[in-house]
XYZ file of C-alpha atoms in Angstrom:
737
model
C 8.426 -10.593 -1.729
C 7.464 -12.357 -4.572
C 5.747 -11.214 -7.441
C 1.982 -10.144 -7.611
C -0.118 -12.235 -9.909
C -0.425 -8.501 -11.883
C 3.205 -7.811 -11.880
C 3.913 -10.800 -13.534
C 1.045 -9.841 -16.458
C 2.510 -6.791 -16.472
C 5.957 -8.405 -17.489
C 4.777 -11.009 -19.907
C 2.779 -8.076 -21.743
C 5.110 -5.540 -22.198
C 7.840 -8.637 -22.602
C 5.650 -10.633 -24.938
C 6.400 -9.344 -28.407
C 9.819 -10.083 -28.409
C 9.993 -13.894 -27.757
C 9.085 -14.113 -31.923
C 8.626 -17.417 -31.521
C 9.485 -19.589 -35.081
C 7.031 -20.569 -37.461
C 9.418 -23.085 -38.749
C 11.021 -26.046 -37.241
C 14.278 -25.291 -39.072
C 14.459 -21.857 -37.171
C 13.707 -23.177 -33.810
C 16.627 -24.118 -33.600
C 18.511 -20.825 -34.370
C 16.086 -19.532 -32.437
C 17.142 -21.418 -29.312
C 20.490 -20.282 -29.628
C 20.010 -16.906 -30.084
C 17.472 -17.374 -26.837
C 20.410 -18.513 -24.975
C 23.180 -15.369 -25.924
C 20.492 -13.886 -24.503
C 20.244 -14.996 -21.222
C 24.139 -15.062 -21.267
C 23.970 -11.724 -21.927
C 26.440 -12.178 -25.252
C 24.284 -10.327 -27.908
C 26.545 -6.823 -28.776
C 25.174 -6.252 -32.061
C 22.189 -3.516 -31.280
C 20.937 -4.504 -35.015
C 20.314 -8.009 -33.496
C 16.705 -7.609 -33.421
C 14.231 -8.936 -31.471
C 16.985 -10.388 -29.625
C 18.839 -7.570 -27.917
C 15.624 -5.807 -27.051
C 14.903 -8.526 -24.629
C 18.105 -8.428 -23.256
C 17.996 -5.159 -22.371
C 14.781 -6.167 -20.746
C 16.558 -8.855 -18.829
C 19.592 -7.124 -17.667
C 18.482 -3.354 -17.408
C 14.712 -4.200 -15.953
C 14.678 -0.906 -13.762
C 14.677 1.520 -17.218
C 12.617 -1.161 -19.668
C 10.125 -2.156 -17.101
C 8.358 0.695 -15.742
C 6.980 1.764 -12.826
C 6.512 -2.244 -12.085
C 7.232 -1.383 -7.972
C 4.320 0.696 -8.278
C 1.655 -2.275 -9.001
C 2.112 -3.412 -4.801
C 2.556 -2.205 -1.314
C 5.580 -4.593 -0.997
C 8.828 -4.275 -2.315
C 10.396 -5.957 -5.258
C 13.987 -7.055 -6.335
C 15.906 -6.841 -9.772
C 16.068 -10.134 -9.064
C 12.160 -11.641 -8.715
C 11.495 -9.756 -12.485
C 14.967 -11.068 -14.152
C 13.506 -14.757 -12.793
C 10.118 -14.106 -14.132
C 11.152 -12.808 -17.459
C 13.291 -16.306 -17.321
C 10.445 -18.801 -16.879
C 8.209 -16.673 -19.200
C 11.318 -17.013 -21.749
C 11.106 -20.698 -21.054
C 7.697 -21.671 -20.551
C 6.894 -19.683 -24.129
C 9.611 -21.646 -25.785
C 8.338 -24.912 -24.667
C 5.162 -24.237 -26.721
C 7.496 -25.215 -30.466
C 9.751 -27.591 -28.619
C 9.760 -30.597 -26.267
C 13.579 -30.797 -26.463
C 16.013 -30.479 -23.820
C 17.246 -27.040 -23.917
C 20.886 -26.080 -23.504
C 20.623 -24.049 -20.047
C 19.990 -24.958 -17.200
C 17.112 -22.607 -14.907
C 19.232 -23.342 -11.864
C 22.867 -22.307 -13.566
C 21.823 -19.390 -15.150
C 19.848 -18.347 -12.005
C 23.130 -19.188 -9.966
C 25.086 -17.261 -12.119
C 22.712 -13.983 -12.202
C 22.735 -13.649 -8.698
C 26.389 -12.510 -8.709
C 25.498 -9.839 -10.087
C 25.159 -6.286 -7.837
C 22.208 -5.011 -8.770
C 20.368 -9.161 -8.189
C 19.334 -8.649 -4.757
C 18.856 -4.743 -5.349
C 15.306 -3.240 -4.382
C 13.510 -2.409 -7.970
C 13.376 1.131 -8.416
C 12.402 2.489 -11.773
C 14.954 4.815 -13.442
C 14.735 6.909 -15.895
C 14.483 5.312 -19.746
C 17.252 5.545 -22.281
C 14.213 6.262 -24.174
C 11.788 9.402 -24.094
C 9.284 7.109 -23.281
C 6.968 8.531 -20.960
C 7.848 7.026 -17.645
C 4.128 5.165 -17.464
C 4.457 3.177 -20.644
C 4.982 -0.310 -20.182
C 7.973 -0.336 -23.073
C 10.935 -1.131 -23.681
C 13.644 1.352 -25.836
C 15.702 -0.305 -29.003
C 17.880 2.448 -30.544
C 15.990 3.535 -33.401
C 18.992 3.502 -35.720
C 18.616 0.290 -37.645
C 18.765 1.361 -41.568
C 19.872 5.007 -41.143
C 21.202 6.749 -44.183
C 24.468 7.830 -41.712
C 26.269 6.968 -38.343
C 28.081 9.632 -35.970
C 30.936 9.556 -33.615
C 31.528 11.888 -31.015
C 35.032 12.240 -29.796
C 37.260 14.548 -27.811
C 40.259 16.082 -30.064
C 43.177 16.338 -27.121
C 45.294 18.362 -29.512
C 42.795 21.236 -30.565
C 40.688 20.836 -26.525
C 37.656 21.106 -29.081
C 34.693 18.186 -28.704
C 33.780 16.822 -32.239
C 31.278 15.159 -34.513
C 32.168 12.847 -37.666
C 28.991 12.113 -39.551
C 29.936 8.639 -42.277
C 27.093 9.266 -44.693
C 26.074 5.935 -46.631
C 24.072 6.470 -49.266
C 24.277 7.366 -51.831
C 27.439 8.310 -51.894
C 29.650 7.446 -49.027
C 31.348 10.255 -47.501
C 33.158 11.212 -43.916
C 33.088 14.564 -42.439
C 34.101 15.692 -39.037
C 32.079 18.789 -37.602
C 33.640 21.113 -34.321
C 30.855 21.184 -32.064
C 32.477 22.469 -28.684
C 35.560 24.235 -27.669
C 36.266 23.212 -23.978
C 38.387 23.647 -20.898
C 40.089 21.281 -19.323
C 38.735 22.549 -15.952
C 35.440 22.016 -16.957
C 34.830 19.114 -16.025
C 35.577 17.393 -12.814
C 35.202 13.796 -14.031
C 35.398 11.294 -17.008
C 31.551 10.600 -15.971
C 30.338 14.742 -16.033
C 32.511 14.728 -19.335
C 30.511 11.792 -21.292
C 27.255 12.776 -19.402
C 27.651 16.263 -20.927
C 29.026 15.182 -24.353
C 25.804 12.678 -24.201
C 22.499 14.925 -22.887
C 24.324 18.141 -24.734
C 26.165 17.719 -27.611
C 24.602 14.714 -28.923
C 21.456 16.337 -30.386
C 23.760 19.117 -31.954
C 25.425 16.310 -33.549
C 22.630 14.620 -34.885
C 21.061 17.188 -36.033
C 23.826 18.357 -38.537
C 23.997 14.900 -39.637
C 21.227 14.975 -40.398
C 20.650 17.883 -42.118
C 24.221 16.988 -44.034
C 22.640 13.356 -45.072
C 19.540 14.947 -45.996
C 21.079 17.683 -48.404
C 22.972 14.424 -50.074
C 19.841 12.055 -50.610
C 17.863 15.316 -51.997
C 20.645 16.412 -54.701
C 20.237 12.148 -55.380
C 16.502 12.398 -55.635
C 16.455 15.724 -58.641
C 19.851 13.868 -59.780
C 17.703 10.473 -60.318
C 14.749 12.798 -61.006
C 12.479 11.412 -58.743
C 11.920 15.094 -57.423
C 12.426 18.433 -58.652
C 14.832 21.067 -57.622
C 12.909 23.466 -56.601
C 10.902 20.454 -54.780
C 14.376 19.630 -52.681
C 14.583 23.427 -51.437
C 11.463 23.672 -49.669
C 11.104 20.609 -46.944
C 10.490 20.748 -43.533
C 12.699 19.505 -41.094
C 10.931 16.442 -40.109
C 10.963 15.637 -43.913
C 15.272 15.731 -43.753
C 14.593 13.730 -40.750
C 12.773 10.769 -42.427
C 14.865 11.124 -45.749
C 18.038 9.837 -43.422
C 16.070 6.392 -42.815
C 16.714 4.116 -45.290
C 13.520 2.249 -45.233
C 11.641 5.648 -46.439
C 14.425 7.056 -48.709
C 14.187 3.665 -50.927
C 10.243 4.609 -50.990
C 10.886 7.591 -52.663
C 13.321 6.367 -54.624
C 11.409 3.746 -56.165
C 8.313 5.819 -56.569
C 6.386 3.952 -54.007
C 4.905 6.854 -52.146
C 4.795 10.658 -53.739
C 7.535 12.577 -52.540
C 4.524 15.110 -51.272
C 4.095 12.701 -48.885
C 6.560 13.339 -46.818
C 7.505 17.132 -48.297
C 5.784 18.531 -45.552
C 5.625 16.457 -42.337
C 5.754 17.775 -38.408
C 8.679 16.987 -36.413
C 5.906 15.118 -34.603
C 5.244 12.883 -37.738
C 8.459 12.480 -38.066
C 8.714 11.004 -34.697
C 6.270 8.501 -35.147
C 7.642 7.414 -39.104
C 10.751 6.760 -37.697
C 9.753 4.774 -34.918
C 10.921 1.317 -35.409
C 7.900 0.364 -34.312
C 6.409 2.141 -36.996
C 8.243 0.673 -39.738
C 8.115 -3.041 -38.736
C 4.134 -2.374 -38.556
C 3.986 -1.142 -42.687
C 6.460 -3.716 -43.614
C 4.059 -6.028 -42.559
C 1.414 -3.955 -43.749
C -0.729 -3.608 -40.521
C -1.103 0.149 -41.139
C -0.938 2.048 -44.182
C 1.176 5.185 -44.821
C -0.911 7.795 -43.334
C -1.677 6.437 -40.362
C 1.687 6.216 -39.555
C 1.733 9.395 -39.801
C -0.960 10.095 -37.657
C -0.240 7.382 -34.858
C 1.508 8.780 -31.359
C 5.119 7.134 -31.384
C 4.818 6.759 -27.475
C 1.628 4.512 -28.234
C 3.206 2.499 -31.475
C 6.386 1.707 -29.340
C 4.087 -0.027 -26.515
C 4.244 -3.371 -26.779
C 0.809 -3.850 -25.664
C -0.594 -1.697 -28.675
C 1.772 -2.700 -30.641
C 1.113 -6.710 -31.007
C -2.682 -5.605 -30.821
C -1.860 -3.783 -34.215
C 0.175 -6.674 -35.154
C -2.515 -9.310 -34.667
C -5.157 -6.662 -35.987
C -7.116 -6.693 -33.020
C -8.031 -2.948 -32.764
C -7.849 -0.434 -35.405
C -5.502 1.865 -35.820
C -7.494 4.909 -36.471
C -8.761 4.693 -32.393
C -4.995 5.853 -31.778
C -5.197 9.077 -33.989
C -5.225 13.076 -32.636
C -4.304 11.444 -28.927
C -3.989 14.824 -26.427
C -0.929 14.043 -24.078
C -3.425 13.278 -21.692
C -5.003 10.412 -23.498
C -1.318 8.945 -24.098
C -0.727 8.571 -20.025
C -3.792 7.267 -20.173
C -3.210 5.003 -22.593
C 0.428 3.479 -21.209
C -0.193 3.428 -18.117
C 0.538 -0.163 -16.799
C -3.090 -0.943 -14.543
C -5.136 0.498 -16.948
C -3.238 -1.459 -19.758
C -4.331 -4.837 -17.714
C -7.981 -3.883 -17.311
C -7.779 -3.525 -21.474
C -6.013 -6.602 -21.567
C -9.220 -8.406 -19.000
C -11.212 -6.135 -21.244
C -12.967 -4.634 -17.749
C -12.665 -1.198 -19.695
C -13.044 0.270 -23.041
C -10.755 2.140 -25.559
C -13.175 4.873 -25.645
C -13.383 5.113 -22.037
C -9.781 5.412 -21.073
C -8.877 7.881 -23.937
C -12.087 10.209 -22.347
C -11.040 9.295 -18.331
C -9.663 12.472 -16.759
C -5.724 12.995 -15.213
C -7.360 12.121 -11.568
C -9.485 9.007 -12.771
C -6.025 7.532 -14.272
C -3.858 8.123 -11.442
C -6.502 6.708 -8.941
C -6.243 3.622 -11.413
C -2.849 3.446 -10.576
C -3.050 3.145 -6.810
C -3.166 -0.919 -6.741
C -5.651 -0.907 -3.997
C -8.196 0.821 -6.726
C -7.190 -0.837 -9.464
C -8.291 -4.100 -7.434
C -11.707 -2.752 -6.471
C -12.741 -1.277 -10.207
C -10.952 -4.750 -11.590
C -13.736 -6.555 -8.898
C -16.461 -4.111 -10.052
C -16.488 -2.640 -6.151
C -16.429 0.800 -7.891
C -18.266 2.208 -11.265
C -16.380 3.280 -13.808
C -18.594 6.466 -13.670
C -17.010 7.345 -9.988
C -13.494 7.764 -11.808
C -14.421 9.380 -15.320
C -16.230 12.548 -13.035
C -13.287 13.150 -10.141
C -11.839 16.093 -9.525
C -8.804 16.928 -8.879
C -8.753 17.566 -5.310
C -11.146 14.588 -4.680
C -8.052 12.412 -6.176
C -5.501 13.684 -4.089
C -8.149 13.008 -0.955
C -9.117 9.286 -2.181
C -5.060 8.813 -2.609
C -4.609 9.464 1.295
C -3.140 6.400 2.895
C -5.061 7.241 5.753
C -8.779 7.837 3.079
C -7.418 4.081 1.616
C -7.504 2.268 5.346
C -10.997 4.052 6.593
C -12.170 2.489 3.196
C -10.107 -0.783 3.397
C -11.795 -0.805 6.650
C -15.554 -0.380 5.320
C -14.992 2.554 8.233
C -16.602 4.829 4.694
C -17.539 4.172 1.903
C -16.122 6.290 -1.514
C -19.862 7.824 -1.450
C -20.022 9.733 1.474
C -16.015 10.997 0.465
C -17.317 12.299 -2.847
C -20.286 14.044 -1.271
C -18.219 16.379 0.297
C -18.174 19.516 -1.598
C -16.092 22.043 -0.058
C -12.655 22.519 -1.762
C -11.259 23.684 1.144
C -11.984 20.160 3.354
C -10.959 18.263 0.544
C -7.522 19.716 0.831
C -7.131 19.716 4.265
C -8.285 16.508 3.986
C -5.894 15.530 1.184
C -2.733 17.278 2.808
C -3.530 15.443 6.243
C -4.471 18.599 7.644
C -7.279 17.208 8.847
C -8.468 13.866 9.367
C -11.949 12.724 7.756
C -13.810 11.829 11.297
C -12.982 15.418 12.377
C -15.514 16.884 9.515
C -18.405 15.202 11.545
C -17.558 17.984 13.502
C -17.785 20.783 10.996
C -22.164 22.244 10.288
C -22.887 22.745 7.208
C -25.719 24.881 7.974
C -25.138 28.402 7.517
C -25.534 27.696 3.977
C -23.401 27.228 0.851
C -19.974 29.361 0.190
C -18.527 30.740 -1.938
C -14.358 29.674 -3.349
C -14.563 30.970 -6.826
C -11.303 32.997 -5.665
C -9.274 30.424 -3.232
C -5.830 29.758 -3.908
C -4.693 26.398 -2.931
C -1.419 27.201 -4.412
C -0.716 29.730 -1.518
C 1.987 28.578 0.559
C 1.486 27.928 3.822
C 2.679 26.488 7.497
C 1.433 23.129 7.505
C 2.222 22.526 11.137
C 0.743 25.966 11.985
C -2.917 25.641 9.944
C -2.888 22.132 11.856
C -2.442 24.119 15.223
C -5.388 26.392 13.971
C -7.924 23.545 12.982
C -7.047 21.478 16.252
C -8.878 25.163 17.723
C -11.114 25.216 14.916
C -12.387 21.695 15.614
C -12.807 22.863 19.846
C -14.840 25.349 19.188
C -16.430 23.980 15.736
C -17.362 20.669 18.219
C -20.095 23.598 20.805
C -20.759 25.225 16.938
C -19.641 28.046 16.897
C -17.505 28.096 14.057
C -19.118 26.299 10.972
C -17.373 25.021 7.437
C -17.290 28.510 5.917
C -15.038 29.862 9.028
C -12.126 27.452 6.677
C -11.397 30.016 4.498
C -10.492 32.558 6.851
C -8.658 29.700 8.961
C -6.859 29.011 5.724
C -6.240 32.894 4.811
C -4.671 33.610 8.547
C -2.191 30.113 7.923
C -1.068 31.793 4.717
C -0.590 35.010 5.942
C -0.641 34.569 10.236
C -2.222 37.904 11.007
C -1.088 39.699 14.691
C -2.387 38.470 17.690
C -5.324 41.049 18.681
C -8.284 40.861 21.139
C -11.129 42.179 19.220
C -13.428 43.198 21.702
C -12.789 44.049 25.444
C -15.194 41.266 26.404
C -13.260 38.333 24.970
C -11.199 36.484 27.548
C -10.836 33.117 25.512
C -8.599 31.039 26.211
C -8.708 29.966 22.569
C -5.905 31.847 20.781
C -7.985 31.576 17.497
C -10.528 33.745 18.901
C -7.555 36.644 19.359
C -7.893 36.530 15.494
C -9.840 39.941 14.497
C -11.259 38.130 11.470
C -12.122 35.495 12.940
C -13.852 36.159 16.025
C -15.589 38.282 13.914
C -16.873 34.614 11.782
C -17.333 33.738 15.169
C -20.087 36.573 16.832
C -21.661 36.589 13.292
C -22.336 32.201 13.639
C -24.091 33.377 16.961
C -25.883 36.082 15.462
C -27.412 33.705 13.037
C -28.321 31.191 15.789
C -30.589 33.918 17.978
C -32.053 34.841 15.049
C -32.927 31.789 14.026
C -34.582 31.295 17.318
C -36.156 34.356 16.741
C -38.236 33.518 14.074
C -39.170 29.586 15.633
C -36.705 27.937 13.443
C -34.215 27.071 15.241
C -30.554 25.264 13.355
C -30.137 21.695 13.808
C -26.896 21.713 14.647
C -24.432 18.348 14.059
C -25.160 15.696 16.529
C -28.924 15.775 15.712
C -28.671 18.520 18.138
C -31.778 21.531 17.976
C -30.261 25.024 18.990
C -31.884 26.578 22.262
C -30.879 29.851 23.834
C -29.970 28.156 26.433
C -27.473 26.315 24.623
C -25.933 29.198 22.985
C -25.530 30.958 26.826
C -23.745 27.556 27.715
C -21.180 27.314 24.494
C -20.335 30.976 25.222
C -19.701 30.527 28.148
C -17.304 27.551 28.142
C -15.250 29.510 26.276
C -15.321 33.077 28.001
C -16.689 34.294 25.250
C -17.912 37.417 26.531
C -19.261 40.384 24.359
C -21.411 43.079 25.251
C -23.482 43.148 22.113
C -24.775 39.583 22.394
C -25.142 39.467 25.942
C -27.394 42.221 26.237
C -29.488 40.988 23.443
C -29.380 37.691 24.926
C -30.446 39.333 28.103
C -33.035 41.473 26.500
C -34.669 38.440 25.187
C -35.526 36.436 28.215
C -36.393 39.653 30.112
C -38.935 40.418 26.792
C -40.123 36.270 26.806
C -41.075 36.673 30.246
C -43.526 39.427 29.739
C -44.487 38.495 26.607
C -42.579 40.255 24.724
C -41.783 38.041 21.738
C -43.794 35.801 19.644
C -41.299 33.469 19.569
C -41.189 30.302 22.437
C -37.503 30.515 23.125
C -37.404 28.526 26.342
C -40.039 27.088 29.243
C -40.723 30.723 30.736
C -38.303 32.151 33.320
C -38.778 33.404 36.808
C -37.518 36.333 36.676
C -35.197 36.650 39.686
C -33.074 34.359 38.018
C -33.088 36.505 35.206
C -31.969 39.246 37.542
C -29.030 37.078 39.067
C -27.956 36.198 36.385
C -27.769 39.816 34.902
C -26.044 41.162 38.001
C -23.509 38.177 37.610
C -22.256 39.268 33.988
C -22.412 42.829 34.851
C -20.561 42.673 38.339
C -17.944 40.549 36.233
C -17.586 40.531 32.752
C -19.110 44.289 31.976
C -19.063 48.106 32.278
C -22.377 49.064 33.924
C -22.991 52.034 31.295
C -22.204 50.345 27.964
C -24.228 47.187 29.450
C -27.272 48.892 30.644
C -26.936 51.067 27.044
C -26.861 48.204 24.924
C -29.739 46.212 26.969
C -31.898 49.252 26.675
C -31.250 49.550 22.707
C -32.476 46.101 22.422
C -35.573 45.921 24.490
C -36.601 48.916 22.108
C -35.894 47.125 18.757
C -37.560 43.756 20.170
C -40.709 45.784 21.766
C -40.652 47.175 17.424
C -39.915 43.854 15.866
C -42.931 42.565 18.234
C -45.424 45.547 17.244
C -44.841 45.125 13.555
C -45.565 40.793 13.984
C -49.040 41.750 15.986
C -49.278 44.449 12.835
C -52.740 46.096 14.731
C -54.231 48.686 13.690
C -54.512 49.865 17.321
C -51.237 50.066 18.001
C -49.488 51.987 14.942
C -49.008 55.403 16.837
C -47.278 53.837 19.436
C -45.486 51.307 17.525
C -44.262 54.524 14.685
C -43.297 57.052 18.350
C -40.879 53.402 19.085
C -39.348 53.493 15.881
C -38.636 56.751 14.943
C -37.207 57.503 18.582
C -35.247 54.148 17.656
C -34.173 55.791 13.798
C -32.822 59.073 15.857
C -31.059 57.130 18.431
C -29.475 54.431 15.636
C -28.026 57.742 13.469
C -26.772 59.278 17.035
C -24.632 55.995 18.031
C -23.061 55.937 14.466
C -22.437 59.633 15.197
C -21.180 59.435 18.945
C -18.628 55.757 18.088
C -16.464 58.450 15.917
C -16.378 61.180 18.679
C -16.234 58.566 21.538
C -19.134 60.242 23.352
C -22.671 59.210 24.619
C -22.064 56.231 26.111
C -25.267 56.121 27.381
C -27.700 57.440 24.671
C -30.197 54.544 24.210
C -30.905 54.720 28.280
C -32.018 58.185 27.416
C -33.541 56.832 24.277
C -35.960 54.847 26.065
C -36.495 57.042 29.192
C -38.185 59.312 26.237
C -40.450 56.040 25.159
C -40.966 55.213 28.813
C -42.299 58.979 29.090
C -44.764 59.006 25.894
C -45.867 55.573 27.041
C -46.830 56.980 31.067
C -48.722 59.999 29.166
C -50.486 57.686 27.051
C -51.905 55.585 30.342
C -52.606 59.347 31.962
C -55.125 59.957 28.962
C -57.166 56.740 29.960
C -56.830 56.592 33.786
C -55.835 60.240 34.956
C -57.141 60.292 38.514
C -55.163 56.923 39.175
C -51.995 57.853 38.401
C -52.061 60.704 40.211
C -52.429 58.748 43.487
C -49.496 57.293 45.616
C -48.304 53.999 43.536
C -49.355 51.263 45.797
C -47.153 49.022 47.282
C -44.750 46.612 44.788
C -45.712 43.260 43.624
C -44.476 40.831 41.428
C -46.507 40.932 38.459
C -48.252 37.689 36.895
C -46.894 37.255 32.806
C -50.866 35.866 32.277
C -51.401 39.300 33.048
C -50.066 40.296 29.906
C -50.839 37.022 27.773
C -54.377 37.492 28.135
C -56.487 38.856 25.395
C -57.420 42.350 24.815
C -61.018 43.380 24.324
C -60.749 47.121 23.587
C -58.796 49.311 21.161
C -58.287 50.765 24.609
C -57.285 48.526 26.605
C -54.576 46.563 23.706
C -52.961 50.302 24.251
C -52.803 49.645 27.681
C -51.453 46.934 28.086
C -48.515 47.592 25.686
C -47.883 51.026 27.742
C -47.682 49.415 30.979
C -45.321 46.811 30.512
C -43.010 49.412 28.303
C -43.068 50.872 32.243
C -42.338 47.879 33.915
C -39.840 47.415 31.593
C -38.727 50.662 32.557
C -38.275 49.589 35.845
C -35.644 46.757 34.460
C -32.611 49.532 33.330
C -30.855 51.390 35.902
C -30.769 54.664 35.630
C -33.889 56.000 34.152
C -35.515 58.969 35.318
C -32.073 60.545 37.277
C -32.282 57.082 39.536
C -29.109 56.369 41.098
C -26.924 53.213 39.548
C -27.364 50.215 40.474
C -26.001 46.756 38.918
C -29.077 44.929 39.341
C -32.780 44.621 37.690
C -35.329 46.243 39.927
C -38.788 44.197 39.821
C -42.016 45.555 40.334
């Protein structure tokens, strides 16, 4: 696949300053010869800069032109990168000469194609330097102008690794250090031995060489009366390293900078000073010594910033005091391209968060930002979780096909939703099934770092979505779901009436959340503030009943509560308009079906009595008529006493009919009250039972006696809805007058 325009530009930025065009005509011929040697891989001297570095970039591009493959979805080959380096080099050379070049492009490429890696897929490898992997930079060995050279050897006679250090200045000295004894069985291959030598022992040898060379250099400076003896005894390790570079040693020796400028520098400052790029900039007088200590090594060795500093296009103080995140932002290839194209400012890059950088390193968002289709404020304020969502392949496809926009995704604030999308557990379209109508969720203690079974969590999510589609589970319940996936709970039926085929409902914590959701929906109806569910549905009681039946969710307390509302609604004992008024015969049939199929009669009717009593009390409170206060007080007193008894009986598992007895007591009080108004009529035999129209109880009362009388009459009617009151035979049906 051919290189993209962006990839070509990146290669050019990375190597541009290495193709240092001659300023004089007489130097052109030598320059062209050197370039020819580069193309033939004939530059052997590491000090032959910048040609050696260019040769390294050309023939080891995977180590020196980092992460270029990530700037396109299509794979590229090493040969494609090498070909563009050649073409860009020829293009630059032709700016200084019209003469025929001493090589044939076709012949060079023909020769390169014989190399084993020419057709290989380009995959970035660890650089020989300590550069950050995202840094688009080369890595020439910083050994130029050192006051020593070192060599690691294996002394086979004594079976020991040794380091030979050759100190050049001020007085030559050759010294050998023993580093580590070895056993022949320590390494299976020569490659393992060499890797150990380079990675483990080379740093040790480097430190010994620095200390030896610095000691001799300091002694020389004392002898030459450049510094005092006490100054030579008080130097940092960073200062010792700097003194081993001929450039700085000569500056001190010639008193061009005071010794105090390096005496106590840190290791970080020393690393910056010892960079070949820093020395080059100092020698070119593009920065001063103070700036050389302050600028970050990774930044100054980056070809883009090095070139900008050389050309005076940026101020060096813009690169001071950078933290690790800022350095990573500044050396990111895509961000460098945006800086080059003036699509983003340096101060914005330094202020950018890590999630913002990761987003811009993706080719899709890089192109959107470059075209101005997403604002910088979106990049700047992006959270870590949000960035993971935006980098999800499915989300990128949705945005690319315009089936979603970034603002709608940013509107998702629930960290669990974001986490599930990022982890491919929840799809973006599925989020729409989850309502947030139950309020905000506290995620302060949410720990997303916990390990969990991804496939198991997806199974939970699938069950969750089925119940969420019927508004039985909500967004807040995702937290319980996540906790369940982190530490799976034992399957356990929460309620004897729960026979739902959903295995999710067999987890007590999840079922408890579902029950609370149903209660919240019912309470909202009672308060005449029905919930607005997903798909713009307005909740109603029939909808709740249908949802529960669909998923075989039969809990005594919920269903007896629903029945009480339907009965109280028929007798206008509620201020809420739950539905169109139901016929009492329909209510009767549905209750008989419930009790016959799902609930023990004693438990169900006891619970029904409790909810009827509670509903009447609530109604009287809302009516708030002084004439009804005595009735309200009697009912409330009875309710509270029975509730206390219920809490006690739960521990002893006795008195299952306490609410029926309580309701019987209330009815007896109502009858006695009616006797006080109609003593003669109440003593007469009852007339033939007739169905009483609800309108009788809906009419407006005209006197104190009439208000109380009508409420007591309804209480007596309600009593006939509870079997087993007044020692009547038990039966699983509602009695009507």
